[in-house]
PDB file of C-alpha atoms in Angstrom:
ATOM      1  CA  UNK R   1    -100.814-106.318 101.674  1.00 72.00           C
ATOM      2  CA  UNK R   2     -99.063-102.944 101.345  1.00 78.00           C
ATOM      3  CA  UNK R   3     -99.434-100.243  98.749  1.00 88.00           C
ATOM      4  CA  UNK R   4     -98.046 -96.813  98.321  1.00 95.00           C
ATOM      5  CA  UNK R   5     -99.291 -94.180  95.847  1.00 96.00           C
ATOM      6  CA  UNK R   6     -97.750 -90.880  94.902  1.00 97.00           C
ATOM      7  CA  UNK R   7     -98.148 -88.708  91.749  1.00 97.00           C
ATOM      8  CA  UNK R   8     -95.726 -89.532  88.926  1.00 96.00           C
ATOM      9  CA  UNK R   9     -94.794 -86.003  88.044  1.00 97.00           C
ATOM     10  CA  UNK R  10     -95.415 -82.457  89.258  1.00 98.00           C
ATOM     11  CA  UNK R  11     -94.346 -79.035  87.967  1.00 98.00           C
ATOM     12  CA  UNK R  12     -93.851 -75.903  90.034  1.00 97.00           C
ATOM     13  CA  UNK R  13     -92.346 -72.453  89.729  1.00 97.00           C
ATOM     14  CA  UNK R  14     -89.137 -71.208  91.296  1.00 97.00           C
ATOM     15  CA  UNK R  15     -89.915 -69.408  94.564  1.00 97.00           C
ATOM     16  CA  UNK R  16     -93.304 -71.047  95.006  1.00 98.00           C
ATOM     17  CA  UNK R  17     -94.555 -73.784  97.359  1.00 98.00           C
ATOM     18  CA  UNK R  18     -95.358 -77.331  96.350  1.00 98.00           C
ATOM     19  CA  UNK R  19     -96.994 -80.217  98.214  1.00 98.00           C
ATOM     20  CA  UNK R  20     -96.275 -83.802  97.191  1.00 98.00           C
ATOM     21  CA  UNK R  21     -98.806 -86.297  98.538  1.00 98.00           C
ATOM     22  CA  UNK R  22     -98.327 -89.933  99.456  1.00 98.00           C
ATOM     23  CA  UNK R  23    -101.123 -92.345 100.380  1.00 97.00           C
ATOM     24  CA  UNK R  24    -100.585 -95.846 101.700  1.00 96.00           C
ATOM     25  CA  UNK R  25    -102.286 -99.001 102.903  1.00 94.00           C
ATOM     26  CA  UNK R  26    -100.447-101.285 105.305  1.00 90.00           C
ATOM     27  CA  UNK R  27    -101.223-103.716 108.095  1.00 86.00           C
ATOM     28  CA  UNK R  28     -98.168-102.749 110.093  1.00 89.00           C
ATOM     29  CA  UNK R  29     -96.574 -99.400 110.456  1.00 91.00           C
ATOM     30  CA  UNK R  30     -93.302 -98.152 111.886  1.00 92.00           C
ATOM     31  CA  UNK R  31     -93.133 -94.726 110.293  1.00 94.00           C
ATOM     32  CA  UNK R  32     -92.934 -92.978 106.971  1.00 96.00           C
ATOM     33  CA  UNK R  33     -89.802 -91.652 105.251  1.00 96.00           C
ATOM     34  CA  UNK R  34     -89.247 -89.143 102.542  1.00 98.00           C
ATOM     35  CA  UNK R  35     -86.076 -89.277 100.358  1.00 98.00           C
ATOM     36  CA  UNK R  36     -84.818 -86.997  97.606  1.00 98.00           C
ATOM     37  CA  UNK R  37     -83.205 -88.480  94.537  1.00 97.00           C
ATOM     38  CA  UNK R  38     -81.558 -86.301  91.817  1.00 97.00           C
ATOM     39  CA  UNK R  39     -81.352 -87.847  88.344  1.00 95.00           C
ATOM     40  CA  UNK R  40     -78.542 -90.390  88.160  1.00 93.00           C
ATOM     41  CA  UNK R  41     -77.741 -90.166  91.882  1.00 96.00           C
ATOM     42  CA  UNK R  42     -78.466 -92.037  95.069  1.00 96.00           C
ATOM     43  CA  UNK R  43     -81.511 -91.310  97.278  1.00 97.00           C
ATOM     44  CA  UNK R  44     -80.779 -89.104 100.280  1.00 97.00           C
ATOM     45  CA  UNK R  45     -82.835 -88.879 103.557  1.00 96.00           C
ATOM     46  CA  UNK R  46     -85.124 -85.924 103.999  1.00 96.00           C
ATOM     47  CA  UNK R  47     -87.536 -86.744 106.867  1.00 95.00           C
ATOM     48  CA  UNK R  48     -89.131 -89.379 109.055  1.00 95.00           C
ATOM     49  CA  UNK R  49     -92.615 -89.203 110.684  1.00 96.00           C
ATOM     50  CA  UNK R  50     -94.035 -91.816 113.040  1.00 94.00           C
ATOM     51  CA  UNK R  51     -96.544 -89.661 114.942  1.00 95.00           C
ATOM     52  CA  UNK R  52     -99.400 -87.577 113.497  1.00 97.00           C
ATOM     53  CA  UNK R  53     -98.537 -84.004 112.682  1.00 97.00           C
ATOM     54  CA  UNK R  54     -96.062 -81.743 110.953  1.00 97.00           C
ATOM     55  CA  UNK R  55     -92.292 -81.965 111.113  1.00 94.00           C
ATOM     56  CA  UNK R  56     -90.455 -78.902 109.906  1.00 94.00           C
ATOM     57  CA  UNK R  57     -86.909 -78.828 108.701  1.00 91.00           C
ATOM     58  CA  UNK R  58     -85.866 -75.613 107.021  1.00 94.00           C
ATOM     59  CA  UNK R  59     -87.631 -75.197 103.679  1.00 96.00           C
ATOM     60  CA  UNK R  60     -88.949 -78.798 103.851  1.00 97.00           C
ATOM     61  CA  UNK R  61     -91.790 -80.014 106.068  1.00 97.00           C
ATOM     62  CA  UNK R  62     -93.418 -83.470 106.260  1.00 98.00           C
ATOM     63  CA  UNK R  63     -96.863 -84.276 107.568  1.00 98.00           C
ATOM     64  CA  UNK R  64     -98.425 -87.606 108.625  1.00 98.00           C
ATOM     65  CA  UNK R  65    -101.980 -88.762 109.324  1.00 97.00           C
ATOM     66  CA  UNK R  66    -101.933 -92.346 110.383  1.00 96.00           C
ATOM     67  CA  UNK R  67    -105.660 -92.709 110.489  1.00 95.00           C
ATOM     68  CA  UNK R  68    -105.992 -91.550 106.889  1.00 95.00           C
ATOM     69  CA  UNK R  69    -102.912 -93.365 105.602  1.00 96.00           C
ATOM     70  CA  UNK R  70    -101.636 -90.087 104.292  1.00 96.00           C
ATOM     71  CA  UNK R  71     -98.468 -88.040 104.233  1.00 98.00           C
ATOM     72  CA  UNK R  72     -97.209 -85.058 102.336  1.00 98.00           C
ATOM     73  CA  UNK R  73     -93.919 -83.277 101.750  1.00 98.00           C
ATOM     74  CA  UNK R  74     -94.083 -79.531 101.580  1.00 98.00           C
ATOM     75  CA  UNK R  75     -91.299 -77.632  99.859  1.00 98.00           C
ATOM     76  CA  UNK R  76     -91.215 -73.837 100.276  1.00 97.00           C
ATOM     77  CA  UNK R  77     -89.286 -71.180  98.443  1.00 97.00           C
ATOM     78  CA  UNK R  78     -88.489 -73.571  95.633  1.00 98.00           C
ATOM     79  CA  UNK R  79     -85.081 -73.463  94.095  1.00 97.00           C
ATOM     80  CA  UNK R  80     -83.945 -74.904  90.759  1.00 97.00           C
ATOM     81  CA  UNK R  81     -81.793 -77.449  92.701  1.00 97.00           C
ATOM     82  CA  UNK R  82     -84.987 -78.850  94.146  1.00 98.00           C
ATOM     83  CA  UNK R  83     -85.711 -80.470  90.763  1.00 98.00           C
ATOM     84  CA  UNK R  84     -85.530 -84.134  91.620  1.00 98.00           C
ATOM     85  CA  UNK R  85     -87.603 -87.185  92.384  1.00 98.00           C
ATOM     86  CA  UNK R  86     -89.121 -87.443  95.860  1.00 98.00           C
ATOM     87  CA  UNK R  87     -89.646 -90.946  97.228  1.00 98.00           C
ATOM     88  CA  UNK R  88     -92.112 -91.861  99.831  1.00 97.00           C
ATOM     89  CA  UNK R  89     -91.385 -95.044 101.881  1.00 96.00           C
ATOM     90  CA  UNK R  90     -93.239 -96.713 104.700  1.00 94.00           C
ATOM     91  CA  UNK R  91     -91.558 -98.923 107.234  1.00 93.00           C
ATOM     92  CA  UNK R  92     -93.618-102.015 107.889  1.00 90.00           C
ATOM     93  CA  UNK R  93     -93.858-104.177 110.996  1.00 89.00           C
ATOM     94  CA  UNK R  94     -90.704-106.096 109.942  1.00 87.00           C
ATOM     95  CA  UNK R  95     -88.729-102.906 109.676  1.00 88.00           C
ATOM     96  CA  UNK R  96     -88.591-103.250 105.921  1.00 89.00           C
ATOM     97  CA  UNK R  97     -88.967-100.128 103.778  1.00 92.00           C
ATOM     98  CA  UNK R  98     -91.756-100.294 101.165  1.00 93.00           C
ATOM     99  CA  UNK R  99     -91.086 -97.656  98.512  1.00 95.00           C
ATOM    100  CA  UNK R 100     -93.362 -95.657  96.332  1.00 95.00           C
ATOM    101  CA  UNK R 101     -92.388 -95.163  92.648  1.00 95.00           C
ATOM    102  CA  UNK R 102     -91.441 -91.544  93.338  1.00 96.00           C
ATOM    103  CA  UNK R 103     -92.678 -88.152  92.208  1.00 98.00           C
ATOM    104  CA  UNK R 104     -90.563 -86.299  89.691  1.00 97.00           C
ATOM    105  CA  UNK R 105     -90.668 -82.587  90.519  1.00 98.00           C
ATOM    106  CA  UNK R 106     -89.892 -80.171  87.696  1.00 98.00           C
ATOM    107  CA  UNK R 107     -89.053 -76.599  88.723  1.00 97.00           C
ATOM    108  CA  UNK R 108     -89.500 -73.873  86.126  1.00 96.00           C
ATOM    109  CA  UNK R 109     -87.960 -70.406  86.333  1.00 94.00           C
TER     110      UNK R 109
ATOM    111  CA  UNK N   1     -63.388 -94.094 101.754  1.00 54.00           C
ATOM    112  CA  UNK N   2     -66.167 -91.835 102.971  1.00 72.00           C
ATOM    113  CA  UNK N   3     -69.603 -93.407 103.481  1.00 93.00           C
ATOM    114  CA  UNK N   4     -70.638 -96.174 101.159  1.00 97.00           C
ATOM    115  CA  UNK N   5     -69.053 -97.121  97.813  1.00 96.00           C
ATOM    116  CA  UNK N   6     -70.099 -99.473  95.001  1.00 98.00           C
ATOM    117  CA  UNK N   7     -68.215-101.024  92.148  1.00 97.00           C
ATOM    118  CA  UNK N   8     -68.432-101.136  89.214  1.00 98.00           C
ATOM    119  CA  UNK N   9     -70.273 -97.913  88.309  1.00 97.00           C
ATOM    120  CA  UNK N  10     -71.703 -99.566  85.262  1.00 97.00           C
ATOM    121  CA  UNK N  11     -71.405-102.883  83.476  1.00 97.00           C
ATOM    122  CA  UNK N  12     -72.707-104.555  80.329  1.00 97.00           C
ATOM    123  CA  UNK N  13     -72.994-108.285  80.724  1.00 96.00           C
ATOM    124  CA  UNK N  14     -73.865-111.162  78.467  1.00 97.00           C
ATOM    125  CA  UNK N  15     -76.789-113.347  79.603  1.00 98.00           C
ATOM    126  CA  UNK N  16     -75.652-116.406  81.431  1.00 97.00           C
ATOM    127  CA  UNK N  17     -72.489-114.792  82.885  1.00 97.00           C
ATOM    128  CA  UNK N  18     -71.804-114.586  86.592  1.00 97.00           C
ATOM    129  CA  UNK N  19     -71.401-111.168  88.090  1.00 97.00           C
ATOM    130  CA  UNK N  20     -70.584-109.755  91.543  1.00 98.00           C
ATOM    131  CA  UNK N  21     -71.446-106.236  92.522  1.00 98.00           C
ATOM    132  CA  UNK N  22     -69.345-104.901  95.326  1.00 98.00           C
ATOM    133  CA  UNK N  23     -70.440-102.691  98.223  1.00 98.00           C
ATOM    134  CA  UNK N  24     -68.258-101.337 101.063  1.00 98.00           C
ATOM    135  CA  UNK N  25     -69.135 -98.996 103.894  1.00 97.00           C
ATOM    136  CA  UNK N  26     -66.861 -97.377 106.486  1.00 96.00           C
ATOM    137  CA  UNK N  27     -69.584 -96.154 108.896  1.00 94.00           C
ATOM    138  CA  UNK N  28     -69.510 -99.314 110.983  1.00 94.00           C
ATOM    139  CA  UNK N  29     -73.201 -99.750 110.270  1.00 95.00           C
ATOM    140  CA  UNK N  30     -74.697-103.066 111.361  1.00 95.00           C
ATOM    141  CA  UNK N  31     -77.376-103.332 108.658  1.00 95.00           C
ATOM    142  CA  UNK N  32     -76.898-103.411 104.942  1.00 97.00           C
ATOM    143  CA  UNK N  33     -79.243-103.755 101.974  1.00 97.00           C
ATOM    144  CA  UNK N  34     -79.368-104.347  98.267  1.00 98.00           C
ATOM    145  CA  UNK N  35     -82.097-102.707  96.164  1.00 98.00           C
ATOM    146  CA  UNK N  36     -82.918-102.570  92.531  1.00 98.00           C
ATOM    147  CA  UNK N  37     -84.545 -99.560  90.937  1.00 97.00           C
ATOM    148  CA  UNK N  38     -86.480 -99.879  87.707  1.00 96.00           C
ATOM    149  CA  UNK N  39     -88.232 -97.113  85.785  1.00 90.00           C
ATOM    150  CA  UNK N  40     -91.791 -96.611  87.066  1.00 86.00           C
ATOM    151  CA  UNK N  41     -91.271 -98.795  90.065  1.00 89.00           C
ATOM    152  CA  UNK N  42     -90.214 -98.094  93.568  1.00 88.00           C
ATOM    153  CA  UNK N  43     -86.974 -99.369  95.022  1.00 95.00           C
ATOM    154  CA  UNK N  44     -87.306-103.090  95.682  1.00 96.00           C
ATOM    155  CA  UNK N  45     -85.348-104.928  98.319  1.00 96.00           C
ATOM    156  CA  UNK N  46     -83.342-107.882  97.070  1.00 98.00           C
ATOM    157  CA  UNK N  47     -81.457-109.018 100.175  1.00 98.00           C
ATOM    158  CA  UNK N  48     -80.506-107.561 103.527  1.00 96.00           C
ATOM    159  CA  UNK N  49     -78.170-108.257 106.349  1.00 96.00           C
ATOM    160  CA  UNK N  50     -78.925-107.275 109.999  1.00 94.00           C
ATOM    161  CA  UNK N  51     -75.328-107.831 111.134  1.00 95.00           C
ATOM    162  CA  UNK N  52     -72.149-109.504 110.012  1.00 96.00           C
ATOM    163  CA  UNK N  53     -72.687-113.177 109.468  1.00 96.00           C
ATOM    164  CA  UNK N  54     -76.421-112.970 108.855  1.00 96.00           C
ATOM    165  CA  UNK N  55     -78.480-112.357 105.678  1.00 97.00           C
ATOM    166  CA  UNK N  56     -82.137-112.371 104.773  1.00 96.00           C
ATOM    167  CA  UNK N  57     -84.341-112.371 101.643  1.00 96.00           C
ATOM    168  CA  UNK N  58     -86.175-109.292 100.558  1.00 95.00           C
ATOM    169  CA  UNK N  59     -89.014-108.818  98.107  1.00 93.00           C
ATOM    170  CA  UNK N  60     -87.213-109.938  94.944  1.00 97.00           C
ATOM    171  CA  UNK N  61     -84.414-112.368  95.906  1.00 97.00           C
ATOM    172  CA  UNK N  62     -84.599-114.908  93.078  1.00 97.00           C
ATOM    173  CA  UNK N  63     -81.500-115.025  90.939  1.00 97.00           C
ATOM    174  CA  UNK N  64     -79.358-113.173  93.516  1.00 98.00           C
ATOM    175  CA  UNK N  65     -77.174-114.201  96.447  1.00 98.00           C
ATOM    176  CA  UNK N  66     -75.329-112.215  99.068  1.00 98.00           C
ATOM    177  CA  UNK N  67     -72.752-112.784 101.829  1.00 97.00           C
ATOM    178  CA  UNK N  68     -71.734-110.727 104.868  1.00 98.00           C
ATOM    179  CA  UNK N  69     -68.344-112.032 106.030  1.00 97.00           C
ATOM    180  CA  UNK N  70     -67.565-108.762 107.849  1.00 97.00           C
ATOM    181  CA  UNK N  71     -69.135-105.500 108.853  1.00 97.00           C
ATOM    182  CA  UNK N  72     -67.897-103.456 105.910  1.00 97.00           C
ATOM    183  CA  UNK N  73     -68.570-105.562 102.820  1.00 98.00           C
ATOM    184  CA  UNK N  74     -71.811-106.825 101.313  1.00 98.00           C
ATOM    185  CA  UNK N  75     -71.342-108.191  97.783  1.00 98.00           C
ATOM    186  CA  UNK N  76     -74.288-109.158  95.592  1.00 98.00           C
ATOM    187  CA  UNK N  77     -73.860-112.002  93.119  1.00 98.00           C
ATOM    188  CA  UNK N  78     -75.858-112.845  90.015  1.00 98.00           C
ATOM    189  CA  UNK N  79     -75.058-116.480  89.361  1.00 95.00           C
ATOM    190  CA  UNK N  80     -76.386-116.571  85.805  1.00 97.00           C
ATOM    191  CA  UNK N  81     -77.521-113.119  84.595  1.00 97.00           C
ATOM    192  CA  UNK N  82     -80.762-112.746  82.617  1.00 98.00           C
ATOM    193  CA  UNK N  83     -82.022-109.677  80.718  1.00 97.00           C
ATOM    194  CA  UNK N  84     -84.698-109.025  83.343  1.00 97.00           C
ATOM    195  CA  UNK N  85     -81.915-108.213  85.825  1.00 98.00           C
ATOM    196  CA  UNK N  86     -81.057-105.115  83.819  1.00 98.00           C
ATOM    197  CA  UNK N  87     -81.459-102.402  86.436  1.00 98.00           C
ATOM    198  CA  UNK N  88     -79.769 -99.878  88.642  1.00 98.00           C
ATOM    199  CA  UNK N  89     -78.587-101.493  91.857  1.00 98.00           C
ATOM    200  CA  UNK N  90     -78.206 -99.582  95.057  1.00 98.00           C
ATOM    201  CA  UNK N  91     -76.474-100.760  98.193  1.00 98.00           C
ATOM    202  CA  UNK N  92     -77.472 -99.047 101.443  1.00 97.00           C
ATOM    203  CA  UNK N  93     -76.583 -99.222 105.111  1.00 96.00           C
ATOM    204  CA  UNK N  94     -78.052 -98.164 108.384  1.00 94.00           C
ATOM    205  CA  UNK N  95     -77.014 -98.266 112.015  1.00 90.00           C
ATOM    206  CA  UNK N  96     -79.503-100.996 112.671  1.00 81.00           C
ATOM    207  CA  UNK N  97     -82.472-102.511 110.886  1.00 74.00           C
ATOM    208  CA  UNK N  98     -84.803-100.721 113.240  1.00 75.00           C
ATOM    209  CA  UNK N  99     -86.068 -97.235 112.585  1.00 72.00           C
ATOM    210  CA  UNK N 100     -83.005 -95.592 111.113  1.00 81.00           C
ATOM    211  CA  UNK N 101     -82.054 -93.525 108.128  1.00 91.00           C
ATOM    212  CA  UNK N 102     -80.544 -95.551 105.297  1.00 94.00           C
ATOM    213  CA  UNK N 103     -77.469 -94.254 103.552  1.00 96.00           C
ATOM    214  CA  UNK N 104     -77.138 -95.144  99.870  1.00 97.00           C
ATOM    215  CA  UNK N 105     -74.170 -95.863  97.653  1.00 97.00           C
ATOM    216  CA  UNK N 106     -73.901 -94.208  94.202  1.00 97.00           C
ATOM    217  CA  UNK N 107     -75.417 -97.236  92.392  1.00 97.00           C
ATOM    218  CA  UNK N 108     -74.351 -99.686  89.744  1.00 98.00           C
ATOM    219  CA  UNK N 109     -76.113 -99.514  86.320  1.00 97.00           C
ATOM    220  CA  UNK N 110     -76.164-103.093  84.996  1.00 98.00           C
ATOM    221  CA  UNK N 111     -77.245-104.107  81.527  1.00 98.00           C
ATOM    222  CA  UNK N 112     -77.735-107.765  80.653  1.00 98.00           C
ATOM    223  CA  UNK N 113     -77.868-108.530  76.946  1.00 96.00           C
TER     224      UNK N 113
END
């Protein structure tokens, strides 16, 4: 079967760095996605990793280790607008996205 | 229309009633999806469509049906609503069902009493 785990909630300070972890178990793998979802809004795409390593995109970076079933999203120079839920999703061998429950990130001034 | 739209924004429905949630995209995407999102759970796929004229079942299809008569529209129907179908429903689309970013509509908040 497939399973995705990520922390339910995290708190960080404006201007700081935060790392949101995601672990998964799956028999088939076609990559891992991160989405951002502000309260009451739709999810929006942040990043996609299919090979091991770090992908950097501005203040956001995403890392993947396929052998460990592990990914993280790194947010630098946190801003209040980064307060949102961050959803980890793996694409299985049937190209279906399996979603984690999301990590609610609270940014404090 | 810009992107993907859903209607209605929210709805309160009596149990046993039939309801159709509408979804329209103008990006000419081949693949479309319906998800439900419940507190404490990840998005769960209800039905999907790889291209116009085809549909498939997702993780939680029971009690729901879909059709894909054309590229742009992908309505979701609840034939006889039950309280467990109270949820936020998101429609999404992507260029194909392969490894592509999915674009989401704003969602429909449905309450079944």
